mmCIF file of C-alpha atoms in Angstrom:
data_model
loop_
_atom_site.group_PDB
_atom_site.id
_atom_site.type_symbol
_atom_site.label_atom_id
_atom_site.label_comp_id
_atom_site.label_asym_id
_atom_site.label_seq_id
_atom_site.Cartn_x
_atom_site.Cartn_y
_atom_site.Cartn_z
ATOM 1 C CA MET A 1 -57.821 0.977 -44.211
ATOM 2 C CA THR A 2 -57.727 2.044 -40.556
ATOM 3 C CA GLN A 3 -56.072 -1.197 -39.427
ATOM 4 C CA THR A 4 -53.490 -0.865 -42.186
ATOM 5 C CA ALA A 5 -52.634 2.634 -40.972
ATOM 6 C CA VAL A 6 -52.264 1.436 -37.373
ATOM 7 C CA GLN A 7 -49.976 -1.381 -38.509
ATOM 8 C CA LYS A 8 -47.920 1.108 -40.530
ATOM 9 C CA VAL A 9 -47.496 3.386 -37.501
ATOM 10 C CA ALA A 10 -46.492 0.496 -35.244
ATOM 11 C CA GLY A 11 -44.090 -0.846 -37.842
ATOM 12 C CA ALA A 12 -42.323 2.479 -38.364
ATOM 13 C CA LEU A 13 -41.810 2.968 -34.628
ATOM 14 C CA TYR A 14 -40.694 -0.620 -34.091
ATOM 15 C CA GLU A 15 -38.113 -0.321 -36.872
ATOM 16 C CA ALA A 16 -36.822 2.976 -35.461
ATOM 17 C CA SER A 17 -36.447 1.358 -32.050
ATOM 18 C CA ARG A 18 -34.717 -1.689 -33.502
ATOM 19 C CA THR A 19 -32.229 0.234 -35.652
ATOM 20 C CA GLY A 20 -31.744 3.384 -33.570
ATOM 21 C CA ALA A 21 -32.580 5.495 -36.625
ATOM 22 C CA PRO A 22 -35.496 7.859 -35.887
ATOM 23 C CA CYS A 23 -38.430 8.051 -38.276
ATOM 24 C CA ALA A 24 -40.634 10.857 -39.569
ATOM 25 C CA PRO A 25 -43.742 11.772 -37.543
ATOM 26 C CA VAL A 26 -46.317 8.980 -37.723
ATOM 27 C CA ARG A 27 -49.369 11.159 -37.091
ATOM 28 C CA GLU A 28 -49.694 11.665 -40.850
ATOM 29 C CA PHE A 29 -50.971 8.073 -41.145
ATOM 30 C CA LEU A 30 -53.843 8.621 -38.669
ATOM 31 C CA PRO A 31 -56.978 10.781 -38.647
ATOM 32 C CA GLU A 32 -56.645 13.950 -36.580
ATOM 33 C CA GLY A 33 -57.536 13.346 -32.940
ATOM 34 C CA ALA A 34 -57.604 9.540 -33.278
ATOM 35 C CA LEU A 35 -56.097 8.805 -29.875
ATOM 36 C CA ASP A 36 -57.661 5.341 -29.858
ATOM 37 C CA LEU A 37 -55.771 4.401 -33.029
ATOM 38 C CA ALA A 38 -52.496 5.729 -31.609
ATOM 39 C CA TYR A 39 -53.018 3.552 -28.530
ATOM 40 C CA ALA A 40 -53.809 0.613 -30.826
ATOM 41 C CA ALA A 41 -50.387 1.097 -32.459
ATOM 42 C CA GLN A 42 -48.778 1.258 -29.012
ATOM 43 C CA GLU A 43 -50.526 -1.998 -28.073
ATOM 44 C CA ILE A 44 -49.150 -3.768 -31.163
ATOM 45 C CA ASN A 45 -45.603 -2.987 -30.076
ATOM 46 C CA THR A 46 -46.412 -3.862 -26.450
ATOM 47 C CA ARG A 47 -47.434 -7.312 -27.633
ATOM 48 C CA ARG A 48 -44.299 -7.550 -29.768
ATOM 49 C CA GLY A 49 -42.227 -6.843 -26.692
ATOM 50 C CA LEU A 50 -44.015 -9.429 -24.582
ATOM 51 C CA GLU A 51 -43.757 -12.049 -27.321
ATOM 52 C CA SER A 52 -40.002 -11.420 -27.545
ATOM 53 C CA GLY A 53 -39.578 -12.186 -23.822
ATOM 54 C CA ARG A 54 -39.694 -8.712 -22.291
ATOM 55 C CA ARG A 55 -41.517 -8.520 -18.946
ATOM 56 C CA LEU A 56 -44.111 -5.853 -18.210
ATOM 57 C CA VAL A 57 -43.212 -4.344 -14.820
ATOM 58 C CA GLY A 58 -45.289 -1.171 -14.681
ATOM 59 C CA ARG A 59 -46.621 1.917 -16.425
ATOM 60 C CA LYS A 60 -45.655 5.532 -16.945
ATOM 61 C CA ILE A 61 -47.856 8.594 -17.066
ATOM 62 C CA GLY A 62 -47.076 11.390 -19.510
ATOM 63 C CA LEU A 63 -48.521 14.835 -20.195
ATOM 64 C CA THR A 64 -49.309 15.508 -16.545
ATOM 65 C CA SER A 65 -48.493 19.202 -17.014
ATOM 66 C CA LEU A 66 -51.578 21.267 -17.899
ATOM 67 C CA ALA A 67 -49.393 23.599 -19.957
ATOM 68 C CA VAL A 68 -48.080 20.718 -22.075
ATOM 69 C CA GLN A 69 -51.614 19.308 -22.479
ATOM 70 C CA LYS A 70 -52.763 22.681 -23.806
ATOM 71 C CA GLN A 71 -49.768 22.838 -26.149
ATOM 72 C CA LEU A 72 -50.655 19.446 -27.663
ATOM 73 C CA GLY A 73 -54.388 20.069 -27.734
ATOM 74 C CA VAL A 74 -55.498 17.414 -25.228
ATOM 75 C CA ASP A 75 -57.295 17.522 -21.888
ATOM 76 C CA GLN A 76 -55.870 14.420 -20.225
ATOM 77 C CA PRO A 77 -52.548 12.657 -19.622
ATOM 78 C CA ASP A 78 -51.336 9.679 -21.635
ATOM 79 C CA TYR A 79 -49.745 6.401 -20.608
ATOM 80 C CA GLY A 80 -47.050 3.960 -21.702
ATOM 81 C CA MET A 81 -45.630 0.608 -20.664
ATOM 82 C CA LEU A 82 -42.570 -0.063 -18.496
ATOM 83 C CA PHE A 83 -40.601 -3.216 -19.319
ATOM 84 C CA ASP A 84 -37.921 -4.902 -17.228
ATOM 85 C CA ASP A 85 -35.116 -3.925 -19.617
ATOM 86 C CA MET A 86 -35.967 -0.231 -19.203
ATOM 87 C CA ALA A 87 -34.974 -0.216 -15.494
ATOM 88 C CA ILE A 88 -31.471 1.090 -14.706
ATOM 89 C CA PRO A 89 -30.048 0.893 -11.161
ATOM 90 C CA ASP A 90 -29.304 4.181 -9.410
ATOM 91 C CA GLY A 91 -26.080 5.710 -10.737
ATOM 92 C CA TRP A 92 -25.250 2.960 -13.251
ATOM 93 C CA GLU A 93 -23.901 4.178 -16.553
ATOM 94 C CA ILE A 94 -26.363 4.375 -19.441
ATOM 95 C CA GLY A 95 -24.840 3.421 -22.783
ATOM 96 C CA ARG A 96 -25.078 5.390 -26.005
ATOM 97 C CA LYS A 97 -26.686 2.499 -27.914
ATOM 98 C CA GLN A 98 -29.597 2.301 -25.483
ATOM 99 C CA LEU A 99 -31.166 5.578 -26.603
ATOM 100 C CA ILE A 100 -31.668 7.839 -29.609
ATOM 101 C CA GLN A 101 -32.232 11.412 -28.350
ATOM 102 C CA PRO A 102 -32.724 11.307 -24.578
ATOM 103 C CA LYS A 103 -34.080 13.869 -22.159
ATOM 104 C CA VAL A 104 -34.621 13.500 -18.400
ATOM 105 C CA GLU A 105 -37.470 14.252 -15.998
ATOM 106 C CA ALA A 106 -37.626 13.941 -12.210
ATOM 107 C CA GLU A 107 -40.688 12.073 -10.934
ATOM 108 C CA VAL A 108 -42.259 10.285 -8.000
ATOM 109 C CA ALA A 109 -42.463 6.517 -8.518
ATOM 110 C CA PHE A 110 -44.959 4.281 -6.737
ATOM 111 C CA VAL A 111 -44.607 0.531 -6.180
ATOM 112 C CA LEU A 112 -47.788 -1.449 -5.524
ATOM 113 C CA ASP A 113 -48.435 -4.358 -3.181
ATOM 114 C CA ARG A 114 -52.099 -4.786 -4.187
ATOM 115 C CA ASP A 115 -53.870 -5.109 -7.513
ATOM 116 C CA LEU A 116 -55.853 -2.108 -8.784
ATOM 117 C CA ASP A 117 -58.101 -3.948 -11.215
ATOM 118 C CA GLN A 118 -61.422 -2.119 -10.799
ATOM 119 C CA GLU A 119 -62.413 0.876 -12.913
ATOM 120 C CA ARG A 120 -64.474 2.523 -10.161
ATOM 121 C CA LEU A 121 -61.531 3.194 -7.875
ATOM 122 C CA THR A 122 -61.182 5.896 -5.236
ATOM 123 C CA ILE A 123 -58.118 7.639 -3.876
ATOM 124 C CA ALA A 124 -58.497 5.473 -0.750
ATOM 125 C CA ASP A 125 -58.063 2.366 -2.911
ATOM 126 C CA VAL A 126 -54.868 3.835 -4.346
ATOM 127 C CA LEU A 127 -53.508 4.751 -0.911
ATOM 128 C CA ARG A 128 -54.083 1.195 0.326
ATOM 129 C CA ALA A 129 -52.448 -0.317 -2.757
ATOM 130 C CA VAL A 130 -49.178 1.661 -2.713
ATOM 131 C CA ALA A 131 -46.426 -0.134 -0.802
ATOM 132 C CA PHE A 132 -43.963 2.758 -0.992
ATOM 133 C CA ALA A 133 -42.783 5.725 -3.043
ATOM 134 C CA LEU A 134 -39.333 6.386 -4.491
ATOM 135 C CA PRO A 135 -37.533 9.241 -6.234
ATOM 136 C CA ALA A 136 -37.111 8.536 -9.928
ATOM 137 C CA ILE A 137 -35.550 9.920 -13.069
ATOM 138 C CA GLU A 138 -37.348 9.016 -16.254
ATOM 139 C CA VAL A 139 -35.116 9.042 -19.331
ATOM 140 C CA VAL A 140 -37.608 9.928 -22.026
ATOM 141 C CA ASP A 141 -36.770 9.280 -25.663
ATOM 142 C CA SER A 142 -38.456 9.601 -29.032
ATOM 143 C CA ARG A 143 -38.324 7.413 -32.094
ATOM 144 C CA ILE A 144 -39.558 10.495 -34.012
ATOM 145 C CA ALA A 145 -36.754 12.540 -35.574
ATOM 146 C CA ASP A 146 -35.832 15.760 -33.721
ATOM 147 C CA TRP A 147 -38.676 15.332 -31.219
ATOM 148 C CA LYS A 148 -41.126 16.782 -33.745
ATOM 149 C CA ILE A 149 -44.066 15.153 -32.022
ATOM 150 C CA GLY A 150 -47.771 15.687 -31.657
ATOM 151 C CA ILE A 151 -50.113 13.850 -29.321
ATOM 152 C CA LEU A 152 -50.643 10.931 -31.742
ATOM 153 C CA ASP A 153 -46.885 10.493 -32.187
ATOM 154 C CA THR A 154 -46.104 10.329 -28.486
ATOM 155 C CA ILE A 155 -49.000 7.984 -27.646
ATOM 156 C CA ALA A 156 -48.118 5.553 -30.420
ATOM 157 C CA ASP A 157 -44.455 5.761 -29.364
ATOM 158 C CA ASN A 158 -45.206 4.308 -25.902
ATOM 159 C CA ALA A 159 -45.604 7.811 -24.471
ATOM 160 C CA SER A 160 -42.063 8.699 -25.604
ATOM 161 C CA SER A 161 -40.529 6.281 -23.140
ATOM 162 C CA GLY A 162 -36.882 5.306 -22.905
ATOM 163 C CA LEU A 163 -35.445 4.115 -19.596
ATOM 164 C CA TYR A 164 -35.961 4.896 -15.931
ATOM 165 C CA VAL A 165 -33.884 5.000 -12.756
ATOM 166 C CA LEU A 166 -35.334 4.429 -9.296
ATOM 167 C CA GLY A 167 -33.748 5.655 -6.096
ATOM 168 C CA ALA A 168 -33.037 3.213 -3.272
ATOM 169 C CA THR A 169 -34.829 4.989 -0.406
ATOM 170 C CA PRO A 170 -38.414 3.645 -0.224
ATOM 171 C CA LYS A 171 -40.806 5.761 1.844
ATOM 172 C CA LYS A 172 -44.286 4.990 3.148
ATOM 173 C CA LEU A 173 -46.959 7.433 2.049
ATOM 174 C CA ASP A 174 -47.935 8.397 5.602
ATOM 175 C CA ALA A 175 -44.563 10.135 5.952
ATOM 176 C CA LEU A 176 -45.006 12.227 2.801
ATOM 177 C CA GLU A 177 -46.873 15.286 1.576
ATOM 178 C CA LEU A 178 -46.270 14.772 -2.112
ATOM 179 C CA ARG A 179 -48.330 17.660 -3.451
ATOM 180 C CA ALA A 180 -46.096 20.151 -1.661
ATOM 181 C CA ALA A 181 -42.826 18.243 -2.156
ATOM 182 C CA GLY A 182 -40.173 20.344 -3.848
ATOM 183 C CA MET A 183 -37.839 18.946 -6.510
ATOM 184 C CA VAL A 184 -34.520 20.070 -7.916
ATOM 185 C CA MET A 185 -32.499 18.240 -10.556
ATOM 186 C CA GLU A 186 -28.876 19.210 -11.097
ATOM 187 C CA SER A 187 -26.060 18.396 -13.492
ATOM 188 C CA ALA A 188 -22.460 19.411 -12.757
ATOM 189 C CA GLY A 189 -23.713 21.309 -9.723
ATOM 190 C CA GLU A 190 -26.131 23.484 -11.715
ATOM 191 C CA PRO A 191 -29.937 23.259 -11.507
ATOM 192 C CA VAL A 192 -31.472 22.065 -14.783
ATOM 193 C CA SER A 193 -35.066 21.525 -13.582
ATOM 194 C CA VAL A 194 -37.014 22.754 -10.563
ATOM 195 C CA GLY A 195 -40.578 21.892 -9.614
ATOM 196 C CA ALA A 196 -42.953 20.377 -7.093
ATOM 197 C CA GLY A 197 -45.548 17.657 -6.692
ATOM 198 C CA ALA A 198 -48.366 20.049 -7.500
ATOM 199 C CA ALA A 199 -47.076 20.257 -11.095
ATOM 200 C CA CYS A 200 -48.149 16.627 -11.611
ATOM 201 C CA LEU A 201 -51.935 16.911 -12.116
ATOM 202 C CA GLY A 202 -52.058 18.781 -8.820
ATOM 203 C CA ASP A 203 -50.705 15.781 -6.886
ATOM 204 C CA PRO A 204 -48.815 12.638 -8.006
ATOM 205 C CA LEU A 205 -51.473 10.518 -6.281
ATOM 206 C CA SER A 206 -54.176 12.113 -8.438
ATOM 207 C CA ALA A 207 -52.178 11.105 -11.508
ATOM 208 C CA MET A 208 -51.907 7.597 -10.078
ATOM 209 C CA LEU A 209 -55.685 7.395 -9.621
ATOM 210 C CA TRP A 210 -56.260 8.481 -13.223
ATOM 211 C CA LEU A 211 -53.850 5.822 -14.449
ATOM 212 C CA ALA A 212 -55.295 3.020 -12.329
ATOM 213 C CA ARG A 213 -58.822 3.709 -13.563
ATOM 214 C CA THR A 214 -57.653 3.981 -17.155
ATOM 215 C CA MET A 215 -55.615 0.777 -17.060
ATOM 216 C CA ALA A 216 -58.554 -1.162 -15.633
ATOM 217 C CA ARG A 217 -60.812 0.216 -18.376
ATOM 218 C CA VAL A 218 -58.469 -0.729 -21.242
ATOM 219 C CA GLY A 219 -57.761 -4.233 -19.947
ATOM 220 C CA ARG A 220 -54.203 -3.864 -18.640
ATOM 221 C CA PRO A 221 -54.876 -3.284 -14.924
ATOM 222 C CA LEU A 222 -52.136 -2.469 -12.470
ATOM 223 C CA ARG A 223 -50.973 -5.455 -10.418
ATOM 224 C CA ALA A 224 -49.147 -5.977 -7.144
ATOM 225 C CA GLY A 225 -45.438 -5.444 -7.761
ATOM 226 C CA ASP A 226 -45.935 -2.933 -10.565
ATOM 227 C CA THR A 227 -43.948 0.307 -10.680
ATOM 228 C CA VAL A 228 -45.684 3.513 -11.741
ATOM 229 C CA LEU A 229 -43.870 6.657 -12.872
ATOM 230 C CA SER A 230 -46.429 9.309 -11.990
ATOM 231 C CA GLY A 231 -45.268 12.184 -14.195
ATOM 232 C CA ALA A 232 -42.768 15.022 -14.301
ATOM 233 C CA LEU A 233 -42.444 17.440 -11.390
ATOM 234 C CA GLY A 234 -40.634 20.008 -13.531
ATOM 235 C CA PRO A 235 -39.438 20.712 -17.076
ATOM 236 C CA MET A 236 -37.541 18.126 -19.132
ATOM 237 C CA ALA A 237 -33.793 18.605 -19.451
ATOM 238 C CA THR A 238 -31.850 17.648 -22.577
ATOM 239 C CA VAL A 239 -29.047 15.111 -22.154
ATOM 240 C CA LYS A 240 -25.509 15.522 -23.439
ATOM 241 C CA TRP A 241 -23.498 12.308 -23.395
ATOM 242 C CA GLY A 242 -21.241 12.306 -20.365
ATOM 243 C CA ASP A 243 -23.768 14.156 -18.187
ATOM 244 C CA VAL A 244 -24.666 12.958 -14.705
ATOM 245 C CA PHE A 245 -28.017 14.121 -13.306
ATOM 246 C CA GLU A 246 -29.056 14.038 -9.666
ATOM 247 C CA ALA A 247 -32.666 14.666 -8.662
ATOM 248 C CA ARG A 248 -33.662 15.411 -5.068
ATOM 249 C CA ILE A 249 -37.313 15.279 -4.039
ATOM 250 C CA GLU A 250 -38.357 16.561 -0.616
ATOM 251 C CA GLY A 251 -39.119 13.652 1.686
ATOM 252 C CA LEU A 252 -37.971 11.014 -0.797
ATOM 253 C CA GLY A 253 -34.219 11.512 -1.105
ATOM 254 C CA SER A 254 -32.175 11.491 -4.291
ATOM 255 C CA VAL A 255 -31.539 9.483 -7.443
ATOM 256 C CA ARG A 256 -28.849 9.694 -10.153
ATOM 257 C CA ALA A 257 -28.794 9.009 -13.878
ATOM 258 C CA ALA A 258 -25.315 8.782 -15.437
ATOM 259 C CA PHE A 259 -24.747 8.862 -19.190
ATOM 260 C CA ALA A 260 -21.674 7.406 -20.865
ATOM 261 C CA LYS A 261 -19.345 9.708 -22.782
ATOM 262 C CA GLU A 262 -19.569 9.456 -26.560
#
């Protein structure tokens, strides 16, 4: 019965992704609080993606805000997969057919040059493994109609992932103080999100450590070359088609996400 429910959740989300037509919340198929089953549904669609030829290039961390965790009734972040076809070059136009109901978040991205494949990792291991950091805009999306999501919905839905844009100004960690780094994201010259590194589990590197340990434990460890989106530095902003967003993160530079007009 449980496996049937997990398959049903994965199937509904896969069909919504394939057709671009959002589905009803999938949490109704799962027992309350069954995070492991929601991740099992996510894993089914991860395998579907890999079998279809998509390449796994990294991970994303969600729910790094303590306020959002409290709102959804959880005490930890969640994670999702990043595939090669989710990466958009800085400033390139994002087409309407690529997304259903997008929102944007400004984040710090890390790129690794060492594997992080042990569960008992320390922050020193993470610092050694990170090749450089970049400014990023994550374009989050939901296959659930009207973003009416709970924790089981977003986990099963690959942590509500969509696309992501990386800036082109890599910085070594020894030149950065990420916890204190300020962020502003603007559209048409107006601020739409303001925040700082401390909003991301206290420090984006702390979020990275949580992810690396978790990925090793569940059997999908982070590898050299992987990109990690470490979590939002400020509130999400809703996208209107035709918008152009620019995020600036102190010490990291800027990155732009441009959306095609309808």
